[in-house]
PDB file of C-alpha atoms and ligand atoms in Angstrom:
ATOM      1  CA  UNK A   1     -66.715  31.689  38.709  1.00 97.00           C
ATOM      2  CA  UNK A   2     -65.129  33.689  41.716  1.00 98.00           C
ATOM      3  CA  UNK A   3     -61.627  34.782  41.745  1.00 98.00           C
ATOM      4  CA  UNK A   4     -58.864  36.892  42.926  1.00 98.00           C
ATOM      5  CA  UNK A   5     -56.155  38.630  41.025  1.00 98.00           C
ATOM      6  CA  UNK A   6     -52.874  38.352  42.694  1.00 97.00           C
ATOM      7  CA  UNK A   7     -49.667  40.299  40.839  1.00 94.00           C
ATOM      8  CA  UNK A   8     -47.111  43.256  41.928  1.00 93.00           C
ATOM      9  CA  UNK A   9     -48.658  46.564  40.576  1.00 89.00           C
ATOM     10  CA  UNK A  10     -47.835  47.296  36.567  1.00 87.00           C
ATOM     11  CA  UNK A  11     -48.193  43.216  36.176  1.00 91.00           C
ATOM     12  CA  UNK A  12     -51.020  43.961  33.608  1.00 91.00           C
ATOM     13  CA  UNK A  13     -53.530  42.569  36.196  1.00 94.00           C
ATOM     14  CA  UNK A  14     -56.354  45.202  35.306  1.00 94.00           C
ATOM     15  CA  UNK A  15     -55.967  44.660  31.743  1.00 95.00           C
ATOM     16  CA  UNK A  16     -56.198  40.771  31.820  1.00 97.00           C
ATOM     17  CA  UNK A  17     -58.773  41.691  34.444  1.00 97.00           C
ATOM     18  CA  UNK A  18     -61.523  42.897  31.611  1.00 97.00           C
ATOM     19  CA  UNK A  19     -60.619  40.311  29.473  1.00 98.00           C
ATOM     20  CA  UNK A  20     -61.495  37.411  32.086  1.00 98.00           C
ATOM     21  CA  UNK A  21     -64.322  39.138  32.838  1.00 98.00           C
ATOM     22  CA  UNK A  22     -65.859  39.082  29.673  1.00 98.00           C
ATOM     23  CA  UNK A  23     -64.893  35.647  28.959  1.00 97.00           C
ATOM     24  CA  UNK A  24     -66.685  34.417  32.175  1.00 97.00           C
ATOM     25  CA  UNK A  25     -69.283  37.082  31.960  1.00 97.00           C
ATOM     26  CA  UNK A  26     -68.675  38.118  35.692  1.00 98.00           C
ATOM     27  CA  UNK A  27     -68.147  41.532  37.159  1.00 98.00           C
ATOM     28  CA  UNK A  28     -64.550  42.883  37.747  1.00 98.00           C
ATOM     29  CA  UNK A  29     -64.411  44.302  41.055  1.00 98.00           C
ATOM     30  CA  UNK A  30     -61.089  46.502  41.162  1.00 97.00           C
ATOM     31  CA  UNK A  31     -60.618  48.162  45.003  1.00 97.00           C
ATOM     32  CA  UNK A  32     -58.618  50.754  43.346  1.00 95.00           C
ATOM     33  CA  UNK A  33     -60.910  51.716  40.625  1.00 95.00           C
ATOM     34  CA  UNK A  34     -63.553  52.110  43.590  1.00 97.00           C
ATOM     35  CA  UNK A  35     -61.698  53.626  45.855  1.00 97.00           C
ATOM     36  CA  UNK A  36     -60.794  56.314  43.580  1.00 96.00           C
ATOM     37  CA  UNK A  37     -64.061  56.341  42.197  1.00 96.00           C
ATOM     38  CA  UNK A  38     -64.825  57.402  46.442  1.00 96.00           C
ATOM     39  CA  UNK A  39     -61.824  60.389  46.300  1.00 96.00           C
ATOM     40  CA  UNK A  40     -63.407  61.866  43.667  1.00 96.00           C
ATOM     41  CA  UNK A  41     -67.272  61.703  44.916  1.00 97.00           C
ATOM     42  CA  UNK A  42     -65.262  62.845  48.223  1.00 96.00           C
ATOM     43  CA  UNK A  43     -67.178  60.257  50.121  1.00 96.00           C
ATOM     44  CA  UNK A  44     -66.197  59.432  53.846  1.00 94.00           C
ATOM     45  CA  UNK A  45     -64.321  56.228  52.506  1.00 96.00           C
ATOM     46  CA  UNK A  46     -62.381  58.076  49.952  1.00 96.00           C
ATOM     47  CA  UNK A  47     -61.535  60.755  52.611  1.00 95.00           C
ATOM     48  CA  UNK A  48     -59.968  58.194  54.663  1.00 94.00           C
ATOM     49  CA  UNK A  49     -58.158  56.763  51.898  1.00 96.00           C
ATOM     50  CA  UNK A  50     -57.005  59.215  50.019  1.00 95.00           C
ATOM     51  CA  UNK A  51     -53.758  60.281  52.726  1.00 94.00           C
ATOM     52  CA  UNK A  52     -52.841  56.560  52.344  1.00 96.00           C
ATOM     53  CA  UNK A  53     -52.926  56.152  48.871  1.00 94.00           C
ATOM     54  CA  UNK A  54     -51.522  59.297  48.299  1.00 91.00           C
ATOM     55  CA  UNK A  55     -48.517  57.763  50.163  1.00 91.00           C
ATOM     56  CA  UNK A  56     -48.619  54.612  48.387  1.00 90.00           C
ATOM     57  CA  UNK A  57     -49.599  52.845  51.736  1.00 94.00           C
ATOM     58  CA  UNK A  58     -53.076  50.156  52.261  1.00 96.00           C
ATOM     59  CA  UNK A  59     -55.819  51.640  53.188  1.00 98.00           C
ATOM     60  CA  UNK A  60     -56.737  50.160  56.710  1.00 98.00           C
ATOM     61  CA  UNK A  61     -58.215  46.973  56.218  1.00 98.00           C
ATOM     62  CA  UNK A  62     -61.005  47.705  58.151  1.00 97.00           C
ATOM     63  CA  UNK A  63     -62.064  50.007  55.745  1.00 97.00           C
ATOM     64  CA  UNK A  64     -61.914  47.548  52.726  1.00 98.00           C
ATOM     65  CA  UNK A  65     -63.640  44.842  54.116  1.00 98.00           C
ATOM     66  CA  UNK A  66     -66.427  46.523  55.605  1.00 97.00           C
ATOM     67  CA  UNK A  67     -66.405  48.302  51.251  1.00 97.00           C
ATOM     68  CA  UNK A  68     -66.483  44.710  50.415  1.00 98.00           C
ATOM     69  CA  UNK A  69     -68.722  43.203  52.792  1.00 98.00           C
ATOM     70  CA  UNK A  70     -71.427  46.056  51.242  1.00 96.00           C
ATOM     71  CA  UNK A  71     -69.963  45.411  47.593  1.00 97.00           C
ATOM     72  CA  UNK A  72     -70.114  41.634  47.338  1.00 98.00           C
ATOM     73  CA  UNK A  73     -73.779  41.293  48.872  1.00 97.00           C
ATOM     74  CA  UNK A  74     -75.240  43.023  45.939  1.00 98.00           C
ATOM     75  CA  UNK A  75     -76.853  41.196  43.141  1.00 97.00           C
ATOM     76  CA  UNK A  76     -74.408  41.871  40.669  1.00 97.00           C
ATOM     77  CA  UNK A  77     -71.739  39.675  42.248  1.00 97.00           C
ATOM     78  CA  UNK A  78     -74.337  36.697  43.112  1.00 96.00           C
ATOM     79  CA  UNK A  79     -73.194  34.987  39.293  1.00 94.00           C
ATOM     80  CA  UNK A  80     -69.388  35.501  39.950  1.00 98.00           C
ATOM     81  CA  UNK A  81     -66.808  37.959  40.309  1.00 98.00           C
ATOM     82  CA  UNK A  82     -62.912  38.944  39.726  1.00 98.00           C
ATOM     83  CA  UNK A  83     -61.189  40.443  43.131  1.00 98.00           C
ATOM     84  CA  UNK A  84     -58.668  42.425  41.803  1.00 97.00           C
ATOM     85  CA  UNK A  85     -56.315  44.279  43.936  1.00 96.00           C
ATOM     86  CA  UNK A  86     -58.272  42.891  47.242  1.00 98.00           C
ATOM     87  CA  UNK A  87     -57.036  41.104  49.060  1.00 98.00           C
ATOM     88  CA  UNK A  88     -53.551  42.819  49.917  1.00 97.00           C
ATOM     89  CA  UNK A  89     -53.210  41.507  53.308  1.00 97.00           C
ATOM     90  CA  UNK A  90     -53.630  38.252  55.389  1.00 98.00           C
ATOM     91  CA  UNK A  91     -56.330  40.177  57.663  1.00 98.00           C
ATOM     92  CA  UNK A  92     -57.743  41.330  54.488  1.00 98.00           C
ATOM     93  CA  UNK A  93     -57.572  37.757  52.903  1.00 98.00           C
ATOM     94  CA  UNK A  94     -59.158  36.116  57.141  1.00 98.00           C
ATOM     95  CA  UNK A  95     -62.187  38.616  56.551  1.00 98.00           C
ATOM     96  CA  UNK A  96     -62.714  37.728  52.702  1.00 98.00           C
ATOM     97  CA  UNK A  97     -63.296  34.125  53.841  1.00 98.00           C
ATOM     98  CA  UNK A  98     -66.077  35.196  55.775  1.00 98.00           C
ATOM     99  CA  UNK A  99     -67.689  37.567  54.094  1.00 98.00           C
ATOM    100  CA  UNK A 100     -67.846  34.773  51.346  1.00 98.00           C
ATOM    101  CA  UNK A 101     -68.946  32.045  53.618  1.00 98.00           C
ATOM    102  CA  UNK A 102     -72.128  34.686  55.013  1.00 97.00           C
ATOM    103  CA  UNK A 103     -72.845  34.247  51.411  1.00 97.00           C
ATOM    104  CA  UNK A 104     -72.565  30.484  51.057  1.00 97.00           C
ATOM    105  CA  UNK A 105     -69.718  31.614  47.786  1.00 97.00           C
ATOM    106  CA  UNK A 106     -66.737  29.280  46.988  1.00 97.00           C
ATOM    107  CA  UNK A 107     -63.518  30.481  45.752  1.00 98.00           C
ATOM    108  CA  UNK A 108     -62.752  28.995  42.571  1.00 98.00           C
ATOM    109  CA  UNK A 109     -59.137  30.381  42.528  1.00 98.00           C
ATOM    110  CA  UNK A 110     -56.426  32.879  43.259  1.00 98.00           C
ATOM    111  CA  UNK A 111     -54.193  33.508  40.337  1.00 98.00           C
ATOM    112  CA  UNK A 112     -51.028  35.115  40.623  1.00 97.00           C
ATOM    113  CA  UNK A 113     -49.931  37.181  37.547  1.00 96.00           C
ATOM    114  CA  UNK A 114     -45.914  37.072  37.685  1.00 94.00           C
ATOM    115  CA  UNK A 115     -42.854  39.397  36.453  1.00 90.00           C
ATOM    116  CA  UNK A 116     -39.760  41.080  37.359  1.00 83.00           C
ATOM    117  CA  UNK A 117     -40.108  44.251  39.003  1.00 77.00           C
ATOM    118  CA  UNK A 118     -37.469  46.494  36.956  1.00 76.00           C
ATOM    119  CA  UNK A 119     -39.684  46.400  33.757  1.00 77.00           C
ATOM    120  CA  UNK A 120     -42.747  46.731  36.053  1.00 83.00           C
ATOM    121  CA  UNK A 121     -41.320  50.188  37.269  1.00 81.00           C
ATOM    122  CA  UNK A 122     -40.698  51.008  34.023  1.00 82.00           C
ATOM    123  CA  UNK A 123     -44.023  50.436  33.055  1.00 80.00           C
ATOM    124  CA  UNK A 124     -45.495  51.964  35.813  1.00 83.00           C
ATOM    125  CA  UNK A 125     -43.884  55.279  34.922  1.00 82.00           C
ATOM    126  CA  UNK A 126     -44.786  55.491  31.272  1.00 83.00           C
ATOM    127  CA  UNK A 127     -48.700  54.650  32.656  1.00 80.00           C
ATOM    128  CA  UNK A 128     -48.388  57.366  35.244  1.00 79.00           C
ATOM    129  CA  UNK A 129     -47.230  60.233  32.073  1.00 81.00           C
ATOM    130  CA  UNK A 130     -50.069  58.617  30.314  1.00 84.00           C
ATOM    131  CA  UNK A 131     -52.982  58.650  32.711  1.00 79.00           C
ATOM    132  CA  UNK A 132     -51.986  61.182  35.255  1.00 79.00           C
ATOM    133  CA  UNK A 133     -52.645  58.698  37.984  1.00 78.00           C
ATOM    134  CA  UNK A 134     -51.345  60.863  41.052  1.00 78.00           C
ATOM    135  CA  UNK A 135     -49.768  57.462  42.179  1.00 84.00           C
ATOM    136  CA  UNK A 136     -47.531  56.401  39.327  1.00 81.00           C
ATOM    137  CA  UNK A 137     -44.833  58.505  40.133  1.00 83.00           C
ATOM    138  CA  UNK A 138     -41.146  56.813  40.600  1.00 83.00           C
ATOM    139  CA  UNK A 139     -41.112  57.309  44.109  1.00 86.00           C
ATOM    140  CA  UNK A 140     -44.524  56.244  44.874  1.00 87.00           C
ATOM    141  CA  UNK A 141     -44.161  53.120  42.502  1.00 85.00           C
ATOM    142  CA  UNK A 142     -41.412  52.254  43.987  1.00 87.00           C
ATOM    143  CA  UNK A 143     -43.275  52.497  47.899  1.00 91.00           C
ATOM    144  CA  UNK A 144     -46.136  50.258  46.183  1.00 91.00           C
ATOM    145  CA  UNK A 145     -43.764  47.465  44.875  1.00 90.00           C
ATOM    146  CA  UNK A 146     -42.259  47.383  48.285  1.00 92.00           C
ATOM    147  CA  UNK A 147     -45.677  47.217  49.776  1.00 94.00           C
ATOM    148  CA  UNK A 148     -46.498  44.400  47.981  1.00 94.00           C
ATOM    149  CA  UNK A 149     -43.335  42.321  48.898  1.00 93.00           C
ATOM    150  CA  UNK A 150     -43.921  43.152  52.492  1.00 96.00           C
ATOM    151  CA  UNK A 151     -47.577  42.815  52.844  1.00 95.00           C
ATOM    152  CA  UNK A 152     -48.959  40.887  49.836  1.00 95.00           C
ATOM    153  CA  UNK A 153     -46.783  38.584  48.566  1.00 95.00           C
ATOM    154  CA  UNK A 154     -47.788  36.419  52.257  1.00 97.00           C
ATOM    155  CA  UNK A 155     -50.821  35.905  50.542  1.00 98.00           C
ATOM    156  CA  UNK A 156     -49.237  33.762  47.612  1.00 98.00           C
ATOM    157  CA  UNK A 157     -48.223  30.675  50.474  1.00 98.00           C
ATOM    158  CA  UNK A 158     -51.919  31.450  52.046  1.00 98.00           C
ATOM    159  CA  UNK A 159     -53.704  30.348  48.961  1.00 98.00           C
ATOM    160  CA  UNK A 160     -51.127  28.221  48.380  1.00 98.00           C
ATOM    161  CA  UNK A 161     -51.123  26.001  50.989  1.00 98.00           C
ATOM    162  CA  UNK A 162     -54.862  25.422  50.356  1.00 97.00           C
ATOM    163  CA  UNK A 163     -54.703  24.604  46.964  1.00 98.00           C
ATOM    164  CA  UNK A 164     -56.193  27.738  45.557  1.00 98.00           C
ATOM    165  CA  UNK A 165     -53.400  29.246  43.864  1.00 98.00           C
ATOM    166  CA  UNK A 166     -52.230  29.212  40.181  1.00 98.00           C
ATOM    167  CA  UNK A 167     -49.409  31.032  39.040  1.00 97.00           C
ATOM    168  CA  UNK A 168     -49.139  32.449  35.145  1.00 97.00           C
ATOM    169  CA  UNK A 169     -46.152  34.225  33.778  1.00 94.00           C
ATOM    170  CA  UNK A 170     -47.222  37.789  32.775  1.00 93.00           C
ATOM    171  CA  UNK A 171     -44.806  38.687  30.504  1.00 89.00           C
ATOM    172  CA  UNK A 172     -46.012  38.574  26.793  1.00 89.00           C
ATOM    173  CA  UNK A 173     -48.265  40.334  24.171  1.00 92.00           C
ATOM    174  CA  UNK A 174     -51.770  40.844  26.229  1.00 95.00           C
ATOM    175  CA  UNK A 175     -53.841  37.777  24.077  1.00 97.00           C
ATOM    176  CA  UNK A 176     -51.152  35.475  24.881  1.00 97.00           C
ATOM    177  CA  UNK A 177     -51.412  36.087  28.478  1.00 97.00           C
ATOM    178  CA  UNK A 178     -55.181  35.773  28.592  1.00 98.00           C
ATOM    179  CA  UNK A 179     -54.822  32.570  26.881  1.00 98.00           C
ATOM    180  CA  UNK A 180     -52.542  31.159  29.831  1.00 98.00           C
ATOM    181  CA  UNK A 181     -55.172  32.285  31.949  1.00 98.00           C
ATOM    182  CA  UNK A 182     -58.191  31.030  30.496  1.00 98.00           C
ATOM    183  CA  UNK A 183     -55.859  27.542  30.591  1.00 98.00           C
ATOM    184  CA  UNK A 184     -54.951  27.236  33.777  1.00 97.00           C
ATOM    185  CA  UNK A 185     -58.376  28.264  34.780  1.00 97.00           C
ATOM    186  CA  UNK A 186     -59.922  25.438  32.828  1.00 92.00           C
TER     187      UNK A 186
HETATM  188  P1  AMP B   1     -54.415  49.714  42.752  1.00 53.53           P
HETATM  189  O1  AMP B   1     -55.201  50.475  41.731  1.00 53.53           O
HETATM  190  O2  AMP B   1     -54.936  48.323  42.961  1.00 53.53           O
HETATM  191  O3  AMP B   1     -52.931  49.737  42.487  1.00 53.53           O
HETATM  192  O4  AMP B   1     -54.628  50.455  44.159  1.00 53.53           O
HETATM  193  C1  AMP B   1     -54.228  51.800  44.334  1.00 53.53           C
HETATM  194  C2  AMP B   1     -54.143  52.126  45.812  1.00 53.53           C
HETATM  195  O5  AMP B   1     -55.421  51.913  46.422  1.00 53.53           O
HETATM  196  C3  AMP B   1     -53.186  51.262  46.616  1.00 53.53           C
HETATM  197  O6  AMP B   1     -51.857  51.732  46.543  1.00 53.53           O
HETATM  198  C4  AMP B   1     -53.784  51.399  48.013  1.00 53.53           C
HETATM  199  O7  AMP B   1     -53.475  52.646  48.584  1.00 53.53           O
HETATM  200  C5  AMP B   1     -55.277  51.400  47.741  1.00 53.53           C
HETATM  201  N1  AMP B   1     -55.849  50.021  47.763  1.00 53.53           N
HETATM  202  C6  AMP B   1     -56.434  49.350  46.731  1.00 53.53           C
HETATM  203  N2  AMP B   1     -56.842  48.129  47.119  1.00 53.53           N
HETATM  204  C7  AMP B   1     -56.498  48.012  48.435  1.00 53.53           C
HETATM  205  C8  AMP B   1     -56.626  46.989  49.403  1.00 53.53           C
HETATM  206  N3  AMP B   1     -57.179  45.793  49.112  1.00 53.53           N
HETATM  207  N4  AMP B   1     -56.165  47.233  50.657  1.00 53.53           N
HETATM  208  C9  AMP B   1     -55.622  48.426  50.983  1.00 53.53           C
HETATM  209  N5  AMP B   1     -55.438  49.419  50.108  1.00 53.53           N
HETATM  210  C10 AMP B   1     -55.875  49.242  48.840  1.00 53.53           C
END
């Protein structure tokens, strides 16, 4: 099973993430979780990306898809994976194509976890108290919703239009939700 995780950030998408994961027994591969995982080991990707995400901008996509290019040849991802937060962009989506065709992998599906973005700003600020995410303040949350109006959301009528996308409401107590997943996915 391969997939990608398509929602507007605070949709629950990392949450559901671990759940799918387990159910499929695949890897979740979260470009968030490993870029921040390349601030902190201050490696020359997580230099480069830390002035952007400290802004709430993308990360050039050059930079992610050469990070997945590495990632998704290792033999940890050869029984399936969940993409989540990658791809943001159309060039990001172009390049995932190939990368996945080099490795002869199909994409079963991109799901797109939906809800309106006044609770997901609320949501995003009670996380950002909790975790001490640098990124979760108001102002920044707010940059990273419009972000992903601008630049993501294109990515909805991409997969769309080739009969890859699936779209679950993501509203709801967290079992419920993975249930709707685990559905649609059927
Ligand atoms: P996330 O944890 O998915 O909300 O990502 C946090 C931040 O990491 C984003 O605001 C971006 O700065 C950066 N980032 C994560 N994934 C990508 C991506 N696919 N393309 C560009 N930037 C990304």
């Amino acid at each position: 099973m391969r997939l990608i995780f398509l929602g507007p950030p605070g949709v629950g998408k990392g949450t559901q993430a671990k759940r799918i994961c387990e159910h499929y027994n695949i890897i979740h591969l979260s470009t968030g979780d490993i870029l921040r995982g390349e601030m902190a080991a201050k490696t020359e990707i997580g230099e480069k990306a830390k002035s952007f995400m400290d802004k709430g901008a993308l990360v050039p996509d050059d930079v992610l898809l050469g990070m997945m290019n590495n990632r998704l040849k290792k033999d940890d991802a050869q029984n399936g994976y969940l993409l989540d937060g990658f791809p943001r962009t159309i060039p990001q989506a172009g390049g995932l194509i190939n990368i996945m065709d080099d490795l002869s992998h199909s994409l079963n599906c991109a799901l797109s976890l939906t809800a309106d973005e006044d609770g997901l700003v609320q949501r995003l600020i009670k996380r950002g108290k909790a975790s001490g995410r640098s990124d979760d303040t108001p102002d920044i949350i707010r940059q990273r919703q419009n972000v992903y109006w601008k630049q993501t959301a294109p990515l909805l009528d991409f997969y769309r239009k080739k009969n890859l996308l699936k779209e679950v409401d993501g509203i709801g107590e967290i079992p419920e939700i993975t249930d709707r997943i685990l559905e649609v996915l059927k």
